[in-house]
Amino acid sequence: MATTTPDIPRSRRPKGAARPGDRIFSGLSRGSGITLLVIMAAIAVFLTYRAVLAISQDSTNFFTTFEWNPAGNPPVFGIAVLAFGTVVSSIVAMVIAVPIAIGIALFISHYAPRKLAKPLAYVVDLLAAVPSIIYGLWGAIFLVPYLDGLNQWLDTYLGWTYIFDKSSDGVARNLFTVGILLAIMILPIITNVTREVFLQVPKMHEEAALALGATRWEVIRMSVLPFGRSGIISASMLGLGRALGETMAVAVVLSPSFLISGHLLDPGGGTFAQNIAAKFNEADEFGRDALIASGLVLFAITLLVNGAARWIIGRRKEYSGAAA
């Protein structure tokens, strides 16, 4: 009669022993991490190689030139306008989207009745899955015409700030409109992640605050927001990453021009992704190398933003551990 040997309890196994499943999972996890690093390194090497080929033939300063004409004789192209437009539109999007996303996440997780919270969370999830070209078409057909009135109002009452001073006529195909559209696009991403973080707050913390006589807002301010601060930062960085690299929606809405203006309501501007999408098909081999060079800058900006977010989160964890 065959006998089977029972599994040895974990507490009685020799030190250092592990189940085969644990070893397989550990190997797969390590291999996945290494594969990701190899892919990132390969992308960086490819972008750098093609960028060097283009920049070495650029007759002007790649970082400060406003013009984009790689087909010229001599070639003239630079990323000053693209960097400015990408950063400004992303900042506008973050200023609008982050507070609203936090408010929606708090409402779904702590205020809304369960019968309303679930459908609302489902709608937010659906918004995150809408393709960017759909947002772009909606922005061009609906958003741009209806923002003319808002632009006029901002120019009338806030024009003294210079930022909202509309110095030229034209429809609202500007960086401010792009920022609003990007805010709408990144809002579901930030909301979803933030909501899940808020739902992980230990119930004992909230119940303890309520038992001490705290109001609902005081519970959120003292228990929920401090617990979810790292998650809010992570969610915001995810949204910022999409805002920095958004292509089709910006290409449909923005009226591009290679001019830098501090007036957000003036038509024109440009972003890295929009410029690549607009010029890649018609560019020759050297023109594509120039576009790849601009893509390398966007790649570096994205890495810096994510690295800064990781550093901030790490510092907060160290501070929280020291305080504990």
Tab-separated table of C-alpha atoms in Angstrom:
chain	number	residue	atom	x	y	z
A	1	MET	CA	0.000	0.000	0.000
A	2	ALA	CA	1.499	3.310	-1.090
A	3	THR	CA	2.067	5.926	1.531
A	4	THR	CA	2.438	9.663	1.133
A	5	THR	CA	4.746	11.882	3.096
A	6	PRO	CA	2.921	14.868	4.534
A	7	ASP	CA	4.261	18.332	3.854
A	8	ILE	CA	6.667	19.487	6.512
A	9	PRO	CA	5.290	22.536	8.295
A	10	ARG	CA	7.101	25.754	7.462
A	11	SER	CA	8.180	26.158	11.116
A	12	ARG	CA	9.959	22.716	11.065
A	13	ARG	CA	11.710	23.054	7.695
A	14	PRO	CA	15.479	23.497	7.581
A	15	LYS	CA	16.542	27.121	7.598
A	16	GLY	CA	16.751	28.476	4.061
A	17	ALA	CA	14.510	25.780	2.553
A	18	ALA	CA	11.712	26.900	0.233
A	19	ARG	CA	8.929	25.235	-1.671
A	20	PRO	CA	9.405	24.745	-5.428
A	21	GLY	CA	6.542	27.157	-6.080
A	22	ASP	CA	8.292	29.863	-4.086
A	23	ARG	CA	11.515	29.376	-6.036
A	24	ILE	CA	9.668	29.472	-9.363
A	25	PHE	CA	7.768	32.611	-8.404
A	26	SER	CA	10.959	34.269	-7.155
A	27	GLY	CA	12.744	33.428	-10.406
A	28	LEU	CA	9.869	34.708	-12.552
A	29	SER	CA	9.667	37.929	-10.554
A	30	ARG	CA	13.410	38.513	-10.785
A	31	GLY	CA	13.394	37.702	-14.487
A	32	SER	CA	10.514	40.101	-15.124
A	33	GLY	CA	12.365	42.915	-13.360
A	34	ILE	CA	15.554	42.253	-15.298
A	35	THR	CA	13.621	42.066	-18.585
A	36	LEU	CA	12.013	45.431	-17.878
A	37	LEU	CA	15.407	47.011	-17.191
A	38	VAL	CA	16.816	45.523	-20.390
A	39	ILE	CA	13.893	46.876	-22.440
A	40	MET	CA	14.241	50.336	-20.900
A	41	ALA	CA	17.978	50.297	-21.563
A	42	ALA	CA	17.433	49.194	-25.176
A	43	ILE	CA	14.936	52.015	-25.727
A	44	ALA	CA	17.347	54.539	-24.224
A	45	VAL	CA	20.238	53.305	-26.379
A	46	PHE	CA	18.155	53.403	-29.567
A	47	LEU	CA	16.819	56.895	-28.877
A	48	THR	CA	20.263	58.189	-27.923
A	49	TYR	CA	21.929	56.755	-31.035
A	50	ARG	CA	19.372	58.229	-33.445
A	51	ALA	CA	19.287	61.516	-31.520
A	52	VAL	CA	23.074	61.920	-31.746
A	53	LEU	CA	22.923	61.410	-35.517
A	54	ALA	CA	20.438	64.281	-35.821
A	55	ILE	CA	21.832	66.706	-33.242
A	56	SER	CA	25.349	66.400	-34.675
A	57	GLN	CA	24.057	67.966	-37.928
A	58	ASP	CA	21.849	70.613	-36.300
A	59	SER	CA	23.197	74.055	-37.224
A	60	THR	CA	21.703	75.701	-34.105
A	61	ASN	CA	21.305	74.949	-30.408
A	62	PHE	CA	18.929	72.013	-30.057
A	63	PHE	CA	17.661	73.127	-26.649
A	64	THR	CA	17.056	76.838	-27.294
A	65	THR	CA	15.970	77.096	-30.946
A	66	PHE	CA	12.324	77.939	-31.627
A	67	GLU	CA	12.232	76.761	-35.263
A	68	TRP	CA	11.637	73.207	-36.513
A	69	ASN	CA	12.968	72.688	-40.033
A	70	PRO	CA	15.178	69.571	-40.302
A	71	ALA	CA	14.746	69.616	-44.103
A	72	GLY	CA	16.362	73.049	-44.407
A	73	ASN	CA	19.822	73.729	-45.740
A	74	PRO	CA	21.387	73.818	-43.221
A	75	PRO	CA	19.022	71.905	-40.891
A	76	VAL	CA	17.491	74.049	-38.128
A	77	PHE	CA	15.443	72.512	-35.342
A	78	GLY	CA	15.058	72.862	-31.588
A	79	ILE	CA	12.802	71.852	-28.708
A	80	ALA	CA	12.362	75.148	-26.829
A	81	VAL	CA	8.738	75.611	-27.910
A	82	LEU	CA	7.911	71.928	-27.531
A	83	ALA	CA	9.336	71.722	-24.011
A	84	PHE	CA	7.502	74.886	-22.982
A	85	GLY	CA	4.159	73.708	-24.381
A	86	THR	CA	4.480	70.216	-22.911
A	87	VAL	CA	5.319	71.473	-19.427
A	88	VAL	CA	2.736	74.298	-19.388
A	89	SER	CA	-0.172	72.181	-20.646
A	90	SER	CA	0.702	69.420	-18.178
A	91	ILE	CA	0.854	71.883	-15.280
A	92	VAL	CA	-2.557	73.300	-16.232
A	93	ALA	CA	-3.956	69.769	-16.397
A	94	MET	CA	-2.548	68.809	-13.004
A	95	VAL	CA	-3.754	71.997	-11.298
A	96	ILE	CA	-7.283	71.287	-12.521
A	97	ALA	CA	-7.407	67.487	-12.267
A	98	VAL	CA	-5.713	66.637	-8.952
A	99	PRO	CA	-8.033	68.535	-6.550
A	100	ILE	CA	-11.141	67.383	-8.420
A	101	ALA	CA	-9.905	63.774	-8.490
A	102	ILE	CA	-9.234	63.801	-4.746
A	103	GLY	CA	-12.714	65.217	-4.127
A	104	ILE	CA	-14.380	62.572	-6.300
A	105	ALA	CA	-12.360	59.799	-4.648
A	106	LEU	CA	-13.345	61.014	-1.171
A	107	PHE	CA	-16.993	61.262	-2.180
A	108	ILE	CA	-17.061	57.718	-3.581
A	109	SER	CA	-15.138	56.170	-0.678
A	110	HIS	CA	-16.518	58.069	2.332
A	111	TYR	CA	-19.621	60.116	1.507
A	112	ALA	CA	-21.719	58.519	-1.224
A	113	PRO	CA	-24.284	55.830	-0.323
A	114	ARG	CA	-23.268	52.374	-1.485
A	115	LYS	CA	-26.024	52.288	-4.118
A	116	LEU	CA	-24.566	55.442	-5.662
A	117	ALA	CA	-20.870	54.773	-5.006
A	118	LYS	CA	-20.664	51.588	-7.044
A	119	PRO	CA	-22.262	52.966	-10.258
A	120	LEU	CA	-20.218	56.153	-9.934
A	121	ALA	CA	-16.988	54.184	-9.550
A	122	TYR	CA	-17.980	52.106	-12.590
A	123	VAL	CA	-18.520	55.258	-14.672
A	124	VAL	CA	-15.115	56.601	-13.650
A	125	ASP	CA	-13.530	53.282	-14.658
A	126	LEU	CA	-15.221	53.531	-18.063
A	127	LEU	CA	-13.892	57.059	-18.594
A	128	ALA	CA	-10.353	55.779	-18.060
A	129	ALA	CA	-10.851	53.297	-20.928
A	130	VAL	CA	-12.041	55.827	-23.538
A	131	PRO	CA	-9.475	56.115	-26.398
A	132	SER	CA	-7.593	59.400	-26.614
A	133	ILE	CA	-8.761	60.079	-30.182
A	134	ILE	CA	-12.353	60.157	-28.899
A	135	TYR	CA	-11.391	62.792	-26.366
A	136	GLY	CA	-9.637	64.705	-29.135
A	137	LEU	CA	-12.641	64.699	-31.447
A	138	TRP	CA	-14.929	65.725	-28.583
A	139	GLY	CA	-12.525	68.507	-27.662
A	140	ALA	CA	-12.271	69.831	-31.222
A	141	ILE	CA	-16.015	69.694	-31.973
A	142	PHE	CA	-17.529	70.578	-28.601
A	143	LEU	CA	-14.961	71.906	-26.137
A	144	VAL	CA	-13.143	74.429	-28.342
A	145	PRO	CA	-16.255	76.411	-29.441
A	146	TYR	CA	-17.687	76.549	-25.914
A	147	LEU	CA	-14.421	77.768	-24.399
A	148	ASP	CA	-14.482	81.031	-26.355
A	149	GLY	CA	-16.819	82.543	-23.773
A	150	LEU	CA	-14.606	81.391	-20.906
A	151	ASN	CA	-11.552	82.829	-22.632
A	152	GLN	CA	-13.259	86.183	-23.021
A	153	TRP	CA	-14.310	86.169	-19.370
A	154	LEU	CA	-10.781	85.335	-18.212
A	155	ASP	CA	-9.362	88.044	-20.451
A	156	THR	CA	-11.831	90.619	-19.088
A	157	TYR	CA	-11.488	89.903	-15.383
A	158	LEU	CA	-8.072	88.223	-15.066
A	159	GLY	CA	-6.213	89.746	-17.982
A	160	TRP	CA	-4.180	91.828	-15.527
A	161	THR	CA	-2.353	88.629	-14.520
A	162	TYR	CA	-0.635	88.530	-17.948
A	163	ILE	CA	-1.186	84.769	-18.098
A	164	PHE	CA	-4.854	85.227	-19.026
A	165	ASP	CA	-4.305	88.318	-21.162
A	166	LYS	CA	-5.591	87.464	-24.642
A	167	SER	CA	-3.414	89.523	-26.974
A	168	SER	CA	-4.487	87.995	-30.308
A	169	ASP	CA	-7.772	86.927	-31.855
A	170	GLY	CA	-8.603	83.352	-32.738
A	171	VAL	CA	-10.514	80.287	-31.607
A	172	ALA	CA	-9.600	78.578	-28.362
A	173	ARG	CA	-7.022	76.199	-29.855
A	174	ASN	CA	-4.387	77.076	-27.291
A	175	LEU	CA	-2.413	75.533	-24.444
A	176	PHE	CA	-5.131	76.424	-21.938
A	177	THR	CA	-7.680	74.373	-23.884
A	178	VAL	CA	-5.174	71.529	-24.182
A	179	GLY	CA	-4.639	71.663	-20.427
A	180	ILE	CA	-8.377	71.416	-19.764
A	181	LEU	CA	-8.714	68.480	-22.163
A	182	LEU	CA	-5.735	66.705	-20.596
A	183	ALA	CA	-7.242	67.301	-17.149
A	184	ILE	CA	-10.431	65.545	-18.259
A	185	MET	CA	-8.386	62.660	-19.659
A	186	ILE	CA	-6.205	62.092	-16.591
A	187	LEU	CA	-9.002	62.655	-14.089
A	188	PRO	CA	-10.255	59.009	-14.144
A	189	ILE	CA	-6.732	57.612	-13.658
A	190	ILE	CA	-5.974	59.776	-10.631
A	191	THR	CA	-9.459	59.201	-9.202
A	192	ASN	CA	-9.308	55.410	-9.500
A	193	VAL	CA	-5.933	55.016	-7.827
A	194	THR	CA	-6.706	57.567	-5.106
A	195	ARG	CA	-10.071	55.943	-4.366
A	196	GLU	CA	-8.463	52.533	-3.894
A	197	VAL	CA	-5.894	54.044	-1.534
A	198	PHE	CA	-8.582	55.753	0.527
A	199	LEU	CA	-10.486	52.474	0.805
A	200	GLN	CA	-7.394	50.865	2.373
A	201	VAL	CA	-7.369	53.243	5.343
A	202	PRO	CA	-7.653	51.108	8.527
A	203	LYS	CA	-11.200	51.312	9.813
A	204	MET	CA	-9.919	51.343	13.383
A	205	HIS	CA	-8.236	54.699	12.739
A	206	GLU	CA	-11.460	56.225	11.507
A	207	GLU	CA	-13.556	54.677	14.257
A	208	ALA	CA	-11.093	55.868	16.894
A	209	ALA	CA	-11.293	59.425	15.588
A	210	LEU	CA	-15.097	59.288	15.556
A	211	ALA	CA	-15.104	57.914	19.107
A	212	LEU	CA	-13.066	60.928	20.210
A	213	GLY	CA	-15.751	63.225	18.831
A	214	ALA	CA	-14.194	64.124	15.476
A	215	THR	CA	-16.447	65.234	12.644
A	216	ARG	CA	-16.463	63.513	9.253
A	217	TRP	CA	-14.125	66.141	7.798
A	218	GLU	CA	-11.776	65.892	10.799
A	219	VAL	CA	-11.606	62.119	10.320
A	220	ILE	CA	-10.669	62.616	6.686
A	221	ARG	CA	-8.143	65.339	7.512
A	222	MET	CA	-6.462	63.456	10.372
A	223	SER	CA	-6.767	59.819	9.234
A	224	VAL	CA	-7.594	59.431	5.552
A	225	LEU	CA	-5.479	62.100	3.869
A	226	PRO	CA	-2.263	61.408	5.848
A	227	PHE	CA	-2.599	57.681	5.177
A	228	GLY	CA	-3.252	58.212	1.471
A	229	ARG	CA	-0.709	60.951	0.803
A	230	SER	CA	1.822	58.624	-0.849
A	231	GLY	CA	-0.945	57.101	-2.959
A	232	ILE	CA	-2.127	60.537	-4.038
A	233	ILE	CA	1.405	61.391	-5.157
A	234	SER	CA	1.688	58.110	-7.079
A	235	ALA	CA	-1.701	58.619	-8.727
A	236	SER	CA	-0.780	62.175	-9.677
A	237	MET	CA	2.463	60.995	-11.268
A	238	LEU	CA	0.560	58.413	-13.310
A	239	GLY	CA	-1.741	61.143	-14.540
A	240	LEU	CA	1.187	63.447	-15.248
A	241	GLY	CA	2.860	60.724	-17.286
A	242	ARG	CA	-0.187	60.473	-19.543
A	243	ALA	CA	-0.464	64.247	-19.801
A	244	LEU	CA	3.191	64.570	-20.842
A	245	GLY	CA	2.933	61.900	-23.523
A	246	GLU	CA	-0.580	62.448	-24.872
A	247	THR	CA	-0.503	62.581	-28.667
A	248	MET	CA	-3.690	62.329	-30.693
A	249	ALA	CA	-6.007	64.402	-28.511
A	250	VAL	CA	-3.507	67.269	-28.420
A	251	ALA	CA	-2.844	66.999	-32.160
A	252	VAL	CA	-6.566	67.327	-32.913
A	253	VAL	CA	-7.228	70.270	-30.579
A	254	LEU	CA	-4.065	72.385	-30.696
A	255	SER	CA	-3.257	74.898	-33.421
A	256	PRO	CA	0.527	74.444	-33.504
A	257	SER	CA	3.029	77.251	-33.896
A	258	PHE	CA	6.677	77.589	-32.971
A	259	LEU	CA	6.279	80.630	-30.764
A	260	ILE	CA	6.568	80.877	-26.995
A	261	SER	CA	3.995	83.101	-25.358
A	262	GLY	CA	3.162	83.589	-21.710
A	263	HIS	CA	-0.437	84.316	-22.731
A	264	LEU	CA	-2.173	80.964	-22.312
A	265	LEU	CA	-5.267	82.132	-24.188
A	266	ASP	CA	-3.427	82.984	-27.407
A	267	PRO	CA	-3.716	80.351	-30.171
A	268	GLY	CA	-0.625	78.295	-30.847
A	269	GLY	CA	2.055	76.373	-29.042
A	270	GLY	CA	3.243	72.830	-29.367
A	271	THR	CA	4.122	69.673	-27.430
A	272	PHE	CA	6.611	66.869	-28.019
A	273	ALA	CA	4.016	64.183	-28.711
A	274	GLN	CA	1.852	66.417	-30.903
A	275	ASN	CA	4.848	67.464	-33.020
A	276	ILE	CA	5.972	63.857	-33.501
A	277	ALA	CA	2.479	62.731	-34.516
A	278	ALA	CA	2.031	65.644	-36.941
A	279	LYS	CA	5.386	65.441	-38.713
A	280	PHE	CA	6.506	61.805	-38.567
A	281	ASN	CA	4.794	60.534	-41.751
A	282	GLU	CA	5.997	63.378	-43.966
A	283	ALA	CA	9.551	63.452	-42.574
A	284	ASP	CA	12.540	61.942	-44.343
A	285	GLU	CA	15.126	59.768	-42.592
A	286	PHE	CA	16.968	62.709	-41.082
A	287	GLY	CA	13.702	64.393	-40.083
A	288	ARG	CA	12.666	61.256	-38.235
A	289	ASP	CA	15.990	61.232	-36.417
A	290	ALA	CA	15.269	64.809	-35.347
A	291	LEU	CA	11.831	63.770	-34.085
A	292	ILE	CA	13.418	60.849	-32.236
A	293	ALA	CA	15.801	63.339	-30.615
A	294	SER	CA	12.807	65.277	-29.297
A	295	GLY	CA	11.312	61.983	-28.132
A	296	LEU	CA	14.498	61.301	-26.180
A	297	VAL	CA	14.005	64.563	-24.285
A	298	LEU	CA	10.417	63.581	-23.475
A	299	PHE	CA	11.674	60.161	-22.359
A	300	ALA	CA	14.188	61.834	-20.040
A	301	ILE	CA	11.564	64.224	-18.629
A	302	THR	CA	9.242	61.297	-17.881
A	303	LEU	CA	12.016	59.379	-16.112
A	304	LEU	CA	12.918	62.443	-14.048
A	305	VAL	CA	9.295	63.016	-13.048
A	306	ASN	CA	8.810	59.402	-11.980
A	307	GLY	CA	12.158	59.354	-10.212
A	308	ALA	CA	11.230	62.494	-8.300
A	309	ALA	CA	7.904	60.939	-7.319
A	310	ARG	CA	9.628	57.798	-6.048
A	311	TRP	CA	12.081	59.929	-4.067
A	312	ILE	CA	9.265	61.939	-2.484
A	313	ILE	CA	7.361	58.774	-1.547
A	314	GLY	CA	10.521	57.210	-0.137
A	315	ARG	CA	11.269	60.269	1.962
A	316	ARG	CA	7.735	60.276	3.328
A	317	LYS	CA	8.007	56.607	4.283
A	318	GLU	CA	11.319	57.222	6.047
A	319	TYR	CA	9.821	60.196	7.864
A	320	SER	CA	6.748	58.206	8.881
A	321	GLY	CA	8.938	55.349	10.138
A	322	ALA	CA	11.107	57.710	12.144
A	323	ALA	CA	8.027	59.407	13.636
A	324	ALA	CA	6.600	56.042	14.643
